[in-house]
Phi, psi and omega in degrees: 000136175307118182272106187243143178288099181275357181302326190250358183269357183248009183283157176311307182294336169281328184286324177248028178303324179254015188244031174077025180302143166244102175328154177288162188298319171303313179299318177296321172304314189296316192283336179289319176295322165289332172288327170298314178301293175329302185302314164306303179307314176313284180317317186303299180308299177311319171291321178305315186292337174271010166100355190260176183229129189287135177289157176305323191294311184284326178304315172302322178284328163300324183287323176304321174294305195296325175295338180074041187258323181230154168292173186286329184287325166301319185292321184290311185276016171308132165299151176297338178274006185267325188249343184074359182050237171247146178285000000 
């Protein structure tokens, strides 16, 4: 008989892998949060590579987007006086 590590074989993800399993809401929220963080990090790096510095107000709005307090459309379309743009 094959010696298997059964510790991960009974997790919902493993057990229902081919049964249309949908991750829990918490797991989906964690993935969304990470995706938003990754997007902001990428945008920040791109802007800084162009030689600009991001203002504290814009960073605060980015954090609101990461925390899912505002949508991407709301973040991108904020008036310049709301996020102070680039410094």
